[in-house]
Amino acid sequence: RAITNIIDNAARFANTIEITISDKVSKNHLAIIIDDNGPGVKPGDLNRIFDPFVSLPPAGYPQSVSTGLGLTIAKDIINNHGGEIETLSSPLGGARFTILLVK
């Protein structure tokens, strides 16, 4: 469900989504990296992207288009399984979500 929420979110705004799975990040972790070429997140909003009911419009969009729960749910699921998630800017131009899961 967590990964589906992130991919569904990316699919709303991007026409390219790349998913990379790697065990090279850490001896004890598996990394799932989801990159997209959408408008991304405004840099000032990155620290609030996982807050519940905070629906942030993507960069270049005047208003939000969601309820603000999808990424909150994704983070809760990942954290409850001992993992971590972070978001940064993607080399594709949009957002990058990195999920670290304990092997």
Coordinates of N, CA and C in Angstrom, one line a residue:
R1 N 0.8 -1.2 0.0 CA 0.0 0.0 0.0 C 0.9 1.3 0.0
A2 N 1.9 1.2 0.7 CA 2.8 2.4 0.8 C 3.4 2.8 -0.5
I3 N 3.9 1.8 -1.2 CA 4.5 2.0 -2.5 C 3.5 2.4 -3.5
T4 N 2.3 1.8 -3.5 CA 1.2 2.2 -4.4 C 0.8 3.7 -4.2
N5 N 0.7 4.1 -2.9 CA 0.4 5.5 -2.6 C 1.4 6.5 -3.3
I6 N 2.7 6.1 -3.2 CA 3.7 7.0 -3.7 C 3.6 7.0 -5.3
I7 N 3.5 5.8 -5.9 CA 3.4 5.8 -7.3 C 2.2 6.4 -7.9
D8 N 1.0 6.2 -7.2 CA -0.2 6.9 -7.6 C -0.1 8.4 -7.6
N9 N 0.6 8.9 -6.5 CA 0.8 10.3 -6.4 C 1.7 10.8 -7.5
A10 N 2.7 10.1 -7.8 CA 3.6 10.5 -8.9 C 2.9 10.5 -10.3
A11 N 2.1 9.5 -10.5 CA 1.4 9.3 -11.8 C 0.4 10.4 -12.1
R12 N 0.0 11.1 -11.0 CA -0.9 12.3 -11.3 C -0.3 13.4 -12.0
F13 N 1.0 13.6 -11.9 CA 1.7 14.7 -12.4 C 2.9 14.4 -13.3
A14 N 3.3 13.2 -13.4 CA 4.5 12.8 -14.2 C 4.1 11.9 -15.3
N15 N 4.9 11.9 -16.4 CA 4.7 10.9 -17.4 C 5.8 9.9 -17.5
T16 N 6.8 10.1 -16.6 CA 7.9 9.1 -16.4 C 8.1 8.8 -15.0
I17 N 8.1 7.6 -14.6 CA 8.3 7.1 -13.2 C 9.3 6.0 -13.3
E18 N 10.4 6.1 -12.6 CA 11.4 5.1 -12.5 C 11.5 4.5 -11.1
I19 N 11.6 3.2 -11.0 CA 11.7 2.5 -9.7 C 12.9 1.7 -9.7
T20 N 13.8 1.9 -8.7 CA 15.0 1.2 -8.6 C 15.0 0.5 -7.2
I21 N 15.4 -0.8 -7.3 CA 15.5 -1.5 -6.0 C 17.0 -2.0 -5.9
S22 N 17.6 -1.7 -4.7 CA 19.0 -2.0 -4.6 C 19.3 -2.4 -3.2
D23 N 20.2 -3.4 -3.1 CA 20.7 -3.8 -1.8 C 22.1 -3.3 -1.5
K24 N 22.6 -2.3 -2.4 CA 23.9 -1.8 -2.4 C 24.1 -0.6 -1.4
V25 N 22.9 -0.1 -1.0 CA 22.9 1.1 -0.2 C 23.6 0.9 1.2
S26 N 23.2 -0.3 1.8 CA 23.7 -0.6 3.1 C 23.7 -2.1 3.2
K27 N 24.5 -2.7 4.1 CA 24.6 -4.1 4.3 C 23.3 -4.6 4.9
N28 N 22.6 -3.8 5.7 CA 21.4 -4.3 6.4 C 20.1 -3.7 5.8
H29 N 20.2 -3.0 4.7 CA 19.0 -2.3 4.2 C 18.8 -2.6 2.7
L30 N 17.5 -2.6 2.3 CA 17.1 -2.7 0.9 C 16.6 -1.3 0.6
A31 N 17.0 -0.7 -0.5 CA 16.5 0.6 -0.9 C 15.5 0.5 -2.1
I32 N 14.4 1.2 -2.0 CA 13.4 1.3 -3.1 C 13.4 2.8 -3.4
I33 N 13.8 3.2 -4.6 CA 13.9 4.6 -5.0 C 12.9 4.8 -6.1
I34 N 12.0 5.8 -5.9 CA 11.0 6.1 -6.9 C 11.2 7.5 -7.3
D35 N 11.6 7.7 -8.6 CA 11.8 9.0 -9.2 C 10.8 9.3 -10.2
D36 N 10.4 10.6 -10.4 CA 9.5 11.0 -11.4 C 9.9 12.3 -12.0
N37 N 9.3 12.6 -13.2 CA 9.7 13.8 -13.9 C 8.6 14.9 -13.8
G38 N 7.8 14.8 -12.8 CA 6.7 15.8 -12.6 C 7.3 17.1 -12.1
P39 N 6.4 18.0 -11.7 CA 6.8 19.3 -11.2 C 7.6 19.3 -9.9
G40 N 7.5 18.2 -9.2 CA 8.2 18.1 -7.9 C 7.5 18.8 -6.8
V41 N 8.2 19.0 -5.7 CA 7.7 19.6 -4.5 C 8.5 20.9 -4.3
K42 N 7.8 22.0 -3.9 CA 8.5 23.2 -3.6 C 9.5 22.9 -2.4
P43 N 10.8 23.4 -2.6 CA 11.8 23.1 -1.5 C 11.3 23.5 -0.1
G44 N 10.6 24.5 0.0 CA 10.1 24.9 1.4 C 9.1 24.0 1.9
D45 N 8.5 23.1 1.1 CA 7.4 22.2 1.6 C 7.9 20.8 1.9
L46 N 9.2 20.5 1.6 CA 9.7 19.2 1.8 C 9.5 18.7 3.2
N47 N 9.7 19.6 4.2 CA 9.6 19.1 5.6 C 8.2 18.9 6.0
R48 N 7.2 19.2 5.2 CA 5.8 19.0 5.6 C 5.1 18.0 4.8
I49 N 5.8 17.4 3.8 CA 5.1 16.5 2.8 C 4.4 15.3 3.4
F50 N 4.9 14.8 4.6 CA 4.3 13.6 5.2 C 3.3 14.0 6.3
D51 N 3.1 15.3 6.6 CA 2.2 15.6 7.7 C 0.7 15.3 7.3
P52 N -0.1 14.8 8.2 CA -1.4 14.4 7.9 C -2.3 15.7 7.5
F53 N -3.1 15.5 6.6 CA -4.1 16.5 6.1 C -3.4 17.8 5.5
V54 N -2.1 17.7 5.3 CA -1.4 18.8 4.7 C -1.3 18.4 3.2
S55 N -2.1 19.0 2.4 CA -2.1 18.7 1.0 C -1.4 19.8 0.2
L56 N -0.2 19.6 -0.2 CA 0.7 20.6 -0.8 C 0.5 20.6 -2.3
P57 N 0.3 21.7 -2.9 CA 0.3 21.7 -4.4 C 1.7 21.5 -4.9
P58 N 1.8 20.7 -6.0 CA 3.2 20.6 -6.6 C 3.7 21.9 -7.1
A59 N 5.0 22.0 -7.3 CA 5.6 23.2 -7.8 C 4.9 23.6 -9.1
G60 N 4.4 24.8 -9.2 CA 3.8 25.3 -10.4 C 2.3 25.1 -10.5
Y61 N 1.7 24.5 -9.5 CA 0.3 24.3 -9.4 C -0.3 25.2 -8.4
P62 N -1.4 25.9 -8.7 CA -1.9 26.9 -7.7 C -2.6 26.4 -6.5
Q63 N -3.2 25.1 -6.6 CA -3.9 24.6 -5.4 C -3.7 23.1 -5.4
S64 N -3.9 22.6 -4.2 CA -3.7 21.1 -4.0 C -4.8 20.3 -4.7
V65 N -4.5 19.0 -4.9 CA -5.5 18.2 -5.6 C -5.7 16.9 -4.8
S66 N -5.4 16.9 -3.5 CA -5.7 15.6 -2.7 C -6.1 16.0 -1.3
T67 N -6.3 14.9 -0.5 CA -6.7 15.1 0.8 C -5.6 15.2 1.8
G68 N -4.4 14.9 1.3 CA -3.2 15.0 2.2 C -3.0 13.8 3.1
L69 N -3.5 12.6 2.8 CA -3.3 11.4 3.6 C -2.4 10.4 3.0
G70 N -2.3 10.3 1.7 CA -1.6 9.2 1.0 C -0.2 9.1 1.4
L71 N 0.6 10.2 1.5 CA 2.0 10.1 1.9 C 2.1 9.9 3.4
T72 N 1.2 10.4 4.1 CA 1.2 10.1 5.6 C 1.0 8.7 5.9
I73 N 0.0 8.0 5.2 CA -0.2 6.6 5.3 C 1.0 5.8 4.9
A74 N 1.6 6.2 3.7 CA 2.8 5.5 3.3 C 3.9 5.6 4.3
K75 N 4.2 6.7 4.9 CA 5.2 6.9 5.9 C 4.9 6.0 7.1
D76 N 3.7 6.0 7.6 CA 3.3 5.2 8.7 C 3.5 3.8 8.5
I77 N 3.1 3.3 7.3 CA 3.3 1.9 7.0 C 4.8 1.5 7.0
I78 N 5.6 2.3 6.3 CA 7.0 2.1 6.2 C 7.7 2.1 7.6
N79 N 7.4 3.1 8.4 CA 7.9 3.3 9.8 C 7.5 2.1 10.7
N80 N 6.3 1.7 10.5 CA 5.8 0.6 11.4 C 6.4 -0.8 11.0
H81 N 7.0 -0.9 9.9 CA 7.8 -2.1 9.5 C 9.3 -1.9 9.7
G82 N 9.7 -0.8 10.4 CA 11.1 -0.6 10.7 C 11.9 0.1 9.7
G83 N 11.2 0.6 8.7 CA 11.8 1.3 7.6 C 11.8 2.8 7.7
E84 N 12.4 3.5 6.7 CA 12.5 4.9 6.7 C 12.1 5.4 5.3
I85 N 11.6 6.6 5.2 CA 11.3 7.2 3.9 C 11.8 8.7 3.9
E86 N 12.3 9.1 2.8 CA 12.7 10.5 2.7 C 12.4 11.0 1.2
T87 N 12.2 12.3 1.1 CA 12.0 12.8 -0.3 C 13.0 13.9 -0.6
L88 N 13.4 13.9 -1.8 CA 14.4 14.9 -2.3 C 13.9 15.3 -3.7
S89 N 14.7 16.1 -4.4 CA 14.5 16.4 -5.8 C 15.1 15.2 -6.6
S90 N 14.4 14.8 -7.7 CA 14.9 13.7 -8.5 C 15.8 14.2 -9.6
P91 N 16.7 13.4 -10.1 CA 17.5 13.7 -11.3 C 16.6 13.8 -12.5
L92 N 15.4 13.3 -12.5 CA 14.5 13.4 -13.6 C 13.8 14.7 -13.6
G93 N 13.9 15.5 -12.5 CA 13.3 16.8 -12.5 C 12.1 16.9 -11.5
G94 N 11.6 15.8 -11.1 CA 10.4 15.8 -10.2 C 10.9 15.5 -8.7
A95 N 10.1 14.6 -8.2 CA 10.4 14.1 -6.8 C 11.1 12.8 -6.8
R96 N 11.9 12.6 -5.7 CA 12.5 11.3 -5.5 C 12.1 10.8 -4.1
F97 N 11.5 9.7 -4.0 CA 11.2 9.1 -2.7 C 12.2 7.9 -2.5
T98 N 12.9 7.9 -1.4 CA 13.8 6.8 -1.1 C 13.2 6.1 0.2
I99 N 13.0 4.8 0.0 CA 12.5 4.0 1.1 C 13.6 3.0 1.5
L100 N 14.0 3.0 2.7 CA 14.9 2.0 3.3 C 14.2 1.0 4.1
L101 N 14.4 -0.3 3.8 CA 13.7 -1.3 4.5 C 14.8 -2.2 5.1
V102 N 14.6 -2.7 6.3 CA 15.6 -3.6 7.0 C 15.5 -5.0 6.3
K103 N 16.6 -5.5 5.9 CA 16.6 -6.9 5.2 C 16.3 -7.9 6.2

